[in-house]
């Protein structure tokens, strides 16, 4: 059996299904470019029938990203498959990913169909897809709760109908590692034509077992793993990209398999996704958490100084945290010129147009006036803030003034610009940020409910940049806005407006 494990990234599809993680086209493209840098085998770019935006996103990724295969998800329906094919057919290596539930509970209550009907539909639709695209993946949804004999029957039939990959989803994160591994082994032993297809895993993390289950599947013969950056996905999320890839790399002695992932791009990918979605990475998160390579206890520090391997099973450099780079990043400040700024951005993996670079430089100078040292994290926040949101703003802030204090009613005066028109209004609120949000809502006439508001210090110190993430609910859909400034009221105003600009 081959010792090569394909990495199928579904950040842009299952990841984006996570409430509040909606990405616009530009953001999806940026994630897709980073996935290509990571050297993933397959990018699942979306669910083309779901909406016009999804269709456009999949089509654009298919047209622009070279290297990985580009997959589009489809239900087992002709109209889905036609639409999916229109979206991915421009890719160098297109893939259609079909799914149909096979567990008793899904067939009875969701689909209201008998086993024989499901089997027929799976076969017919796989043939329909294979007539358009040579690369077809089939997922029996809720496979881990499907009767094994029926699962084997479906898998064998879809392989005969043209499926080249059979994915075995643990859709509800119910499996435990040994049982999930046994299911893979069962399929290998009981499906006659199994050697004609790649077996894939797709594990959800409801019990915190997604990575363990995926590893168990690999141990039993799966050769594709479906993952998402930072473990993003429905409910508790998907198998985490960084965890499975680093587990395979670090424990090659046990697993004896490899991936082709450029692990040095992992940290950049994790940061990019966290910036775009506004979901912070917990400090204790394996691999990419801020504390993942920090040693606090004296005994540990002493051990690491004597020999890193005493307490480090992998190095920060493996995931793209380069000690030298961190040291270099300290030199940018108010006196840094255009060239140093541009070089640092290139080193960090940003490729900006001249116009974007100019805007980022202006913002950099503004921040550097208030803050002595500009760290890489600050630069990343500046770029995100100024040029990279992909949202052409309908409204911009012309003027902002806030008064607040222990004996004052917090009041904000905001002037917004829309094209050549400006409008100014004052509002009071429960606090300065609330007053600003109310003034902005009055000017823009948008009725959105604030569902989440977080402030995070991008770096440490009194003059650190504060990054504000705002999530609002507008007509049942969640929208995220992110902005950074040394003044958190200003960052809050910009983040809120960034959110509203997405609605227009
Ligand atoms: O969790 C799941 O079953 C899925 C399928 C569509 C593969 O996401
Ligand atoms: Zn899923």
Coordinates of C-alpha atoms and ligand atoms in Angstrom, one line a residue:
X1 CA 0.0 0.0 0.0
X2 CA 1.3 3.5 -0.8
X3 CA 2.6 5.5 2.1
X4 CA 1.4 8.8 0.7
X5 CA -1.5 10.5 2.4
X6 CA -3.4 13.2 0.4
X7 CA -4.5 16.3 2.2
X8 CA -8.0 17.5 1.2
X9 CA -8.7 20.9 2.6
X10 CA -12.3 21.9 3.2
X11 CA -11.8 25.2 5.0
X12 CA -13.6 27.0 2.2
X13 CA -16.5 24.6 2.3
X14 CA -17.2 22.8 5.6
X15 CA -15.1 25.5 7.4
X16 CA -17.2 28.3 5.9
X17 CA -20.3 26.5 7.1
X18 CA -19.3 27.4 10.6
X19 CA -21.7 30.2 11.9
X20 CA -20.0 33.6 11.5
X21 CA -17.2 32.3 9.3
X22 CA -18.6 33.6 6.0
X23 CA -15.9 34.8 3.7
X24 CA -16.2 37.0 0.6
X25 CA -14.7 36.2 -2.7
X26 CA -11.4 38.0 -2.1
X27 CA -11.0 36.4 1.3
X28 CA -11.6 33.0 -0.2
X29 CA -9.1 33.6 -2.9
X30 CA -6.5 34.6 -0.3
X31 CA -7.1 31.4 1.7
X32 CA -7.0 29.4 -1.5
X33 CA -3.6 31.0 -2.4
X34 CA -2.3 30.1 1.0
X35 CA -3.5 26.5 0.7
X36 CA -1.6 26.3 -2.6
X37 CA 1.5 27.5 -0.8
X38 CA 0.9 24.8 1.8
X39 CA 0.9 22.4 -1.2
X40 CA -2.4 20.8 -0.3
X41 CA -3.5 18.0 -2.7
X42 CA -7.2 19.1 -3.0
X43 CA -9.0 22.3 -2.2
X44 CA -12.7 22.0 -1.7
X45 CA -13.7 25.5 -2.7
X46 CA -17.4 25.4 -1.9
X47 CA -20.8 24.1 -2.6
X48 CA -21.7 25.6 -6.0
X49 CA -25.5 25.1 -5.9
X50 CA -25.8 26.7 -2.5
X51 CA -25.8 30.3 -3.8
X52 CA -24.5 32.4 -6.6
X53 CA -21.7 33.7 -4.4
X54 CA -20.6 30.1 -3.7
X55 CA -20.7 29.3 -7.4
X56 CA -18.6 32.3 -8.3
X57 CA -16.1 31.6 -5.5
X58 CA -15.6 28.0 -6.7
X59 CA -15.3 29.0 -10.3
X60 CA -12.8 31.8 -9.5
X61 CA -10.7 29.5 -7.3
X62 CA -10.8 26.9 -10.1
X63 CA -9.7 29.4 -12.7
X64 CA -6.9 31.0 -10.7
X65 CA -5.3 28.5 -8.4
X66 CA -2.8 26.1 -10.0
X67 CA -1.4 23.1 -8.3
X68 CA -4.0 21.5 -6.1
X69 CA -7.1 19.8 -7.4
X70 CA -10.2 21.9 -7.0
X71 CA -13.4 20.2 -5.8
X72 CA -17.0 21.4 -5.6
X73 CA -19.5 19.7 -3.3
X74 CA -22.8 18.4 -4.8
X75 CA -25.8 16.6 -3.5
X76 CA -26.7 13.5 -5.5
X77 CA -29.0 15.5 -7.8
X78 CA -28.5 16.2 -11.5
X79 CA -28.9 20.0 -11.0
X80 CA -26.3 20.1 -8.3
X81 CA -23.8 18.1 -10.3
X82 CA -24.4 20.2 -13.5
X83 CA -23.9 23.3 -11.4
X84 CA -20.9 21.8 -9.7
X85 CA -19.3 20.9 -13.0
X86 CA -19.8 24.4 -14.4
X87 CA -18.0 25.7 -11.4
X88 CA -15.0 23.4 -11.4
X89 CA -14.5 22.5 -15.0
X90 CA -12.1 25.4 -15.6
X91 CA -9.6 24.0 -13.1
X92 CA -6.4 22.3 -14.2
X93 CA -7.5 19.3 -12.0
X94 CA -11.3 19.4 -11.3
X95 CA -13.0 17.1 -8.9
X96 CA -16.7 16.6 -8.2
X97 CA -17.6 15.6 -4.6
X98 CA -21.0 13.9 -4.2
X99 CA -22.7 13.1 -1.0
X100 CA -25.8 11.2 0.1
X101 CA -26.7 10.0 3.5
X102 CA -26.7 6.3 4.2
X103 CA -27.4 5.9 8.0
X104 CA -30.8 4.6 9.0
X105 CA -31.7 7.7 10.9
X106 CA -30.8 10.0 8.0
X107 CA -32.5 7.8 5.4
X108 CA -35.7 7.5 7.4
X109 CA -36.2 11.0 8.8
X110 CA -34.3 13.3 6.5
X111 CA -34.5 11.7 3.1
X112 CA -37.5 9.4 3.7
X113 CA -36.1 6.8 1.4
X114 CA -35.4 3.1 1.5
X115 CA -32.0 1.5 1.3
X116 CA -32.7 0.3 -2.3
X117 CA -33.6 3.9 -3.4
X118 CA -30.5 5.4 -1.8
X119 CA -28.3 2.8 -3.5
X120 CA -29.9 3.5 -6.9
X121 CA -29.6 7.2 -6.5
X122 CA -25.9 7.0 -5.4
X123 CA -25.0 4.8 -8.4
X124 CA -27.0 6.8 -11.0
X125 CA -25.6 10.1 -9.8
X126 CA -22.0 8.9 -9.6
X127 CA -22.4 7.7 -13.2
X128 CA -23.9 11.1 -14.1
X129 CA -20.9 12.9 -12.5
X130 CA -18.3 10.5 -14.0
X131 CA -19.6 11.2 -17.4
X132 CA -18.5 14.9 -16.9
X133 CA -15.5 14.6 -14.7
X134 CA -13.0 11.7 -14.4
X135 CA -12.3 12.6 -10.8
X136 CA -15.3 11.8 -8.6
X137 CA -15.4 11.6 -4.8
X138 CA -18.4 10.0 -3.2
X139 CA -19.4 10.5 0.5
X140 CA -22.0 8.3 2.2
X141 CA -23.0 11.0 4.7
X142 CA -23.1 9.8 8.4
X143 CA -21.0 6.8 7.3
X144 CA -19.8 6.1 10.9
X145 CA -23.5 5.5 12.0
X146 CA -24.3 3.5 8.9
X147 CA -24.8 -0.3 9.1
X148 CA -21.4 -1.7 7.9
X149 CA -22.8 -4.2 5.4
X150 CA -24.9 -1.5 3.7
X151 CA -21.9 0.9 3.8
X152 CA -19.8 -1.7 2.0
X153 CA -22.5 -2.3 -0.5
X154 CA -22.8 1.4 -1.3
X155 CA -19.0 1.9 -1.5
X156 CA -18.6 -1.0 -3.9
X157 CA -21.4 0.2 -6.1
X158 CA -20.2 3.7 -6.4
X159 CA -16.7 2.6 -7.2
X160 CA -18.1 0.4 -9.9
X161 CA -20.1 3.5 -11.1
X162 CA -16.9 5.6 -11.4
X163 CA -16.0 7.0 -8.0
X164 CA -12.2 7.4 -7.6
X165 CA -12.3 8.4 -4.0
X166 CA -14.7 7.1 -1.3
X167 CA -14.9 9.3 1.7
X168 CA -16.2 7.9 5.0
X169 CA -17.6 10.8 7.0
X170 CA -18.0 10.8 10.7
X171 CA -20.6 13.5 10.1
X172 CA -21.7 14.0 13.7
X173 CA -18.3 13.3 15.4
X174 CA -19.7 10.2 17.1
X175 CA -17.0 7.7 16.3
X176 CA -14.2 6.6 18.6
X177 CA -10.7 5.9 17.2
X178 CA -10.6 2.1 17.3
X179 CA -14.2 1.7 16.0
X180 CA -13.6 4.2 13.1
X181 CA -10.3 2.4 12.2
X182 CA -12.2 -0.9 12.2
X183 CA -14.7 0.5 9.8
X184 CA -11.9 1.4 7.4
X185 CA -10.4 -2.0 7.8
X186 CA -13.8 -3.6 7.2
X187 CA -14.2 -1.8 3.9
X188 CA -10.7 -2.8 2.8
X189 CA -11.5 -6.4 3.6
X190 CA -15.1 -6.6 2.3
X191 CA -15.3 -4.3 -0.7
X192 CA -14.1 -6.3 -3.8
X193 CA -13.0 -3.3 -5.9
X194 CA -11.7 -1.2 -3.0
X195 CA -8.2 -1.0 -4.5
X196 CA -9.6 1.0 -7.4
X197 CA -10.4 4.0 -5.1
X198 CA -8.7 6.0 -2.5
X199 CA -10.3 5.8 1.0
X200 CA -10.8 9.1 2.6
X201 CA -11.7 10.3 6.1
X202 CA -13.8 13.3 7.1
X203 CA -14.1 13.6 10.9
X204 CA -16.0 16.1 12.9
X205 CA -14.8 17.1 16.4
X206 CA -17.9 16.9 18.5
X207 CA -16.1 14.7 21.0
X208 CA -12.7 16.2 20.4
X209 CA -11.7 13.0 18.6
X210 CA -11.5 14.2 15.0
X211 CA -7.7 14.0 14.7
X212 CA -7.4 10.7 16.6
X213 CA -10.2 9.2 14.5
X214 CA -8.4 10.4 11.3
X215 CA -5.1 9.0 12.4
X216 CA -6.8 5.7 13.2
X217 CA -8.2 5.6 9.7
X218 CA -4.8 6.3 8.2
X219 CA -3.4 3.5 10.2
X220 CA -6.0 1.2 8.7
X221 CA -5.5 2.2 5.1
X222 CA -7.1 5.6 4.5
X223 CA -5.0 7.6 2.1
X224 CA -6.8 10.9 2.1
X225 CA -7.6 13.1 5.1
X226 CA -10.2 15.9 5.0
X227 CA -9.2 18.8 7.2
X228 CA -9.7 22.5 7.8
X229 CA -7.2 25.2 9.0
X230 CA -7.6 25.8 12.7
X231 CA -10.1 22.9 12.8
X232 CA -12.8 25.3 11.4
X233 CA -16.1 23.6 10.5
X234 CA -19.7 22.8 11.3
X235 CA -20.4 22.8 15.1
X236 CA -17.2 21.8 16.9
X237 CA -15.4 21.8 13.6
X238 CA -13.4 19.5 11.4
X239 CA -10.1 17.6 11.8
X240 CA -7.5 20.3 12.3
X241 CA -5.1 20.6 9.3
X242 CA -2.1 21.6 11.4
X243 CA -2.6 18.9 14.0
X244 CA -2.9 16.0 11.7
X245 CA -0.2 17.1 9.4
X246 CA 2.3 17.7 12.3
X247 CA 1.2 14.4 13.9
X248 CA 2.0 12.5 10.7
X249 CA 5.3 14.3 10.3
X250 CA 6.4 14.1 13.9
X251 CA 5.3 10.4 14.4
X252 CA 6.5 9.0 11.2
X253 CA 8.1 6.3 13.3
X254 CA 4.6 5.0 14.2
X255 CA 2.5 5.9 11.1
X256 CA 5.1 5.3 8.3
X257 CA 3.3 7.6 6.0
X258 CA 4.0 11.1 4.5
X259 CA 2.2 14.1 3.2
X260 CA 3.5 16.7 0.7
X261 CA 2.6 19.6 2.9
X262 CA 5.0 22.5 3.2
X263 CA 4.6 22.8 7.0
X264 CA 6.5 26.1 7.1
X265 CA 3.4 27.8 5.8
X266 CA 1.2 26.5 8.6
X267 CA 1.5 29.4 10.9
X268 CA 0.8 31.9 8.1
X269 CA -2.3 30.0 7.2
X270 CA -3.6 29.8 10.7
X271 CA -3.1 33.6 11.2
X272 CA -4.7 34.4 7.9
X273 CA -7.8 32.4 8.7
X274 CA -8.1 33.8 12.2
X275 CA -7.8 37.4 10.8
X276 CA -10.4 36.8 8.1
X277 CA -13.0 35.0 10.2
X278 CA -12.3 37.0 13.4
X279 CA -12.0 33.7 15.3
X280 CA -9.1 33.9 17.7
X281 CA -6.8 30.9 18.1
X282 CA -6.8 29.8 21.7
X283 CA -3.3 30.2 23.3
X284 CA -3.1 26.6 24.2
X285 CA -4.2 25.3 20.8
X286 CA -1.9 22.5 19.6
X287 CA 0.7 23.6 17.0
X288 CA -0.5 27.1 16.3
X289 CA -1.5 28.5 19.7
X290 CA 0.6 31.4 21.0
X291 CA 1.9 29.1 23.9
X292 CA 2.5 26.0 21.8
X293 CA 6.3 26.6 21.8
X294 CA 6.7 28.6 25.0
X295 CA 8.3 27.1 28.1
X296 CA 7.3 28.7 31.4
X297 CA 8.4 26.4 34.2
X298 CA 12.0 26.8 35.3
X299 CA 12.7 23.1 35.0
X300 CA 11.5 23.1 31.5
X301 CA 13.5 26.2 30.5
X302 CA 16.6 24.7 32.0
X303 CA 16.0 21.5 30.0
X304 CA 15.4 23.3 26.8
X305 CA 18.5 25.4 27.2
X306 CA 20.6 22.2 27.7
X307 CA 18.9 20.4 24.8
X308 CA 15.7 21.5 23.0
X309 CA 14.5 17.9 22.6
X310 CA 14.0 17.6 26.3
X311 CA 10.7 19.4 26.0
X312 CA 10.2 20.0 22.3
X313 CA 8.9 17.3 20.0
X314 CA 9.0 19.6 17.0
X315 CA 10.6 22.9 16.4
X316 CA 8.8 26.3 15.8
X317 CA 10.7 26.5 12.5
X318 CA 8.8 23.4 11.3
X319 CA 5.6 25.4 11.2
X320 CA 7.1 28.6 9.9
X321 CA 7.9 30.4 13.2
X322 CA 11.5 31.4 12.5
X323 CA 13.5 32.7 15.5
X324 CA 15.6 34.8 13.1
X325 CA 12.6 36.3 11.5
X326 CA 11.1 37.1 14.8
X327 CA 14.3 38.9 15.8
X328 CA 14.4 40.8 12.5
X329 CA 10.8 41.9 12.8
X330 CA 11.8 44.1 15.7
X331 CA 13.6 46.6 13.6
X332 CA 10.6 48.2 11.9
X333 CA 9.6 51.5 13.4
X334 CA 8.7 55.1 12.6
X335 CA 12.1 55.7 10.8
X336 CA 11.8 52.6 8.6
X337 CA 11.6 53.5 4.9
X338 CA 9.5 52.2 2.1
X339 CA 12.0 49.5 1.1
X340 CA 12.3 48.0 4.6
X341 CA 8.5 48.0 4.9
X342 CA 8.0 46.4 1.5
X343 CA 10.7 43.8 2.1
X344 CA 9.2 42.8 5.4
X345 CA 5.7 42.4 3.8
X346 CA 7.2 40.2 1.0
X347 CA 9.0 38.1 3.7
X348 CA 5.7 37.7 5.5
X349 CA 4.1 36.4 2.3
X350 CA 2.0 39.4 1.3
X351 CA 2.0 40.4 -2.4
X352 CA 0.3 43.8 -2.7
X353 CA -0.4 45.9 -5.7
X354 CA 1.3 49.3 -5.9
X355 CA -1.9 51.0 -4.8
X356 CA -2.4 48.6 -1.8
X357 CA 1.2 49.0 -0.8
X358 CA 0.9 52.8 -0.8
X359 CA -2.2 52.7 1.4
X360 CA -0.5 50.2 3.8
X361 CA 2.6 52.4 4.0
X362 CA 0.5 55.5 4.9
X363 CA -1.3 53.5 7.6
X364 CA 2.1 52.0 8.8
X365 CA 3.4 55.6 9.3
X366 CA 0.3 56.6 11.2
X367 CA 0.7 53.6 13.5
X368 CA 4.5 54.0 13.8
X369 CA 3.9 57.6 15.0
X370 CA 2.1 56.2 18.0
X371 CA 3.9 53.0 18.6
X372 CA 7.7 52.7 18.8
X373 CA 8.2 49.2 17.5
X374 CA 6.1 47.5 14.7
X375 CA 6.0 43.8 15.0
X376 CA 5.0 41.3 12.3
X377 CA 1.7 40.9 14.0
X378 CA 1.1 44.6 13.7
X379 CA 2.1 44.6 10.1
X380 CA -0.4 41.8 9.4
X381 CA -3.1 43.8 11.2
X382 CA -2.2 46.9 9.2
X383 CA -2.4 45.1 5.9
X384 CA -5.7 43.5 6.8
X385 CA -7.1 46.7 8.1
X386 CA -6.2 48.8 5.1
X387 CA -6.2 46.8 2.0
X388 CA -7.0 43.2 2.4
X389 CA -10.6 42.9 3.4
X390 CA -11.7 42.8 -0.2
X391 CA -14.7 45.0 0.7
X392 CA -14.9 48.3 -1.3
X393 CA -16.3 50.5 1.5
X394 CA -19.6 52.2 0.8
X395 CA -19.1 54.4 3.9
X396 CA -15.8 55.7 5.4
X397 CA -15.2 57.5 8.6
X398 CA -14.5 61.2 8.1
X399 CA -14.5 62.3 11.8
X400 CA -15.0 60.6 15.1
X401 CA -15.2 62.2 18.6
X402 CA -16.2 60.5 21.8
X403 CA -16.7 61.9 25.3
X404 CA -17.1 59.6 28.3
X405 CA -16.2 59.6 32.0
X406 CA -17.5 58.6 35.4
X407 CA -20.0 61.5 35.5
X408 CA -20.8 61.9 31.9
X409 CA -23.2 60.2 29.5
X410 CA -21.1 58.6 26.9
X411 CA -21.6 60.5 23.6
X412 CA -20.2 59.9 20.2
X413 CA -20.2 62.3 17.2
X414 CA -19.6 60.5 14.0
X415 CA -19.3 61.9 10.4
X416 CA -19.4 59.3 7.6
X417 CA -18.6 59.8 4.0
X418 CA -20.5 58.1 1.2
X419 CA -19.1 59.1 -2.2
X420 CA -19.2 62.9 -2.2
X421 CA -21.8 63.1 0.5
X422 CA -21.1 63.4 4.2
X423 CA -23.5 63.0 7.1
X424 CA -22.8 63.7 10.8
X425 CA -24.8 62.6 13.8
X426 CA -24.4 62.3 17.6
X427 CA -25.6 59.6 19.8
X428 CA -25.4 58.6 23.4
X429 CA -24.9 55.0 24.6
X430 CA -24.2 52.7 27.5
X431 CA -20.5 53.3 26.9
X432 CA -18.3 55.0 24.3
X433 CA -18.3 52.1 21.9
X434 CA -22.1 51.6 22.2
X435 CA -22.5 55.3 21.5
X436 CA -20.3 55.1 18.3
X437 CA -22.2 52.0 17.1
X438 CA -25.5 53.7 17.6
X439 CA -24.4 56.9 15.7
X440 CA -23.1 54.7 12.8
X441 CA -26.4 52.7 12.7
X442 CA -28.4 56.0 12.6
X443 CA -26.4 57.4 9.7
X444 CA -26.5 54.2 7.7
X445 CA -30.1 53.2 8.6
X446 CA -29.0 49.6 9.1
X447 CA -30.8 47.5 11.7
X448 CA -28.3 44.8 12.6
X449 CA -28.0 43.1 16.0
X450 CA -24.6 43.0 17.6
X451 CA -23.9 39.4 18.6
X452 CA -20.2 39.5 19.4
X453 CA -17.6 42.1 20.2
X454 CA -14.0 41.2 21.1
X455 CA -10.9 43.3 21.5
X456 CA -7.5 41.7 21.3
X457 CA -4.1 43.2 21.8
X458 CA -2.1 42.4 18.6
X459 CA 1.2 42.6 20.5
X460 CA 2.0 43.4 24.1
X461 CA 2.8 46.7 25.8
X462 CA 0.9 49.9 26.6
X463 CA 1.0 51.2 23.0
X464 CA 0.0 47.9 21.4
X465 CA -2.4 47.8 18.5
X466 CA -5.9 46.7 19.6
X467 CA -7.7 44.5 17.1
X468 CA -11.5 44.6 17.3
X469 CA -13.7 42.0 15.9
X470 CA -17.4 42.7 15.5
X471 CA -20.1 40.2 14.5
X472 CA -23.6 41.3 13.6
X473 CA -26.7 39.5 12.7
X474 CA -28.5 41.0 9.8
X475 CA -31.7 39.3 8.6
X476 CA -30.5 36.0 10.1
X477 CA -27.0 36.0 8.5
X478 CA -23.8 36.7 10.5
X479 CA -21.3 39.2 9.2
X480 CA -17.8 39.8 10.6
X481 CA -15.8 43.0 10.6
X482 CA -12.2 43.4 11.8
X483 CA -10.1 46.5 12.3
X484 CA -7.0 47.5 14.3
X485 CA -5.8 50.8 15.8
X486 CA -3.8 52.0 18.8
X487 CA -7.1 53.6 19.8
X488 CA -9.7 50.9 20.5
X489 CA -12.7 53.2 20.1
X490 CA -11.5 54.0 16.6
X491 CA -10.8 50.3 15.9
X492 CA -14.3 49.5 17.1
X493 CA -15.9 52.1 14.8
X494 CA -13.9 50.9 11.9
X495 CA -14.7 47.2 12.6
X496 CA -18.4 47.9 12.9
X497 CA -18.4 50.0 9.7
X498 CA -16.4 47.2 8.0
X499 CA -19.1 44.8 9.0
X500 CA -21.9 47.1 7.7
X501 CA -20.0 47.8 4.4
X502 CA -20.2 44.1 3.7
X503 CA -24.0 44.3 3.8
X504 CA -24.2 47.0 1.1
Ligands
LIG1 O1 -19.7 16.0 7.5 C1 -20.1 15.5 6.4 O2 -20.6 14.4 6.3 C2 -19.8 16.3 5.2 C3 -20.0 15.6 3.9 C4 -20.7 16.5 2.9 C5 -18.7 15.1 3.4 O3 -19.4 17.4 5.3
LIG2 ZN1 -18.5 17.7 7.3

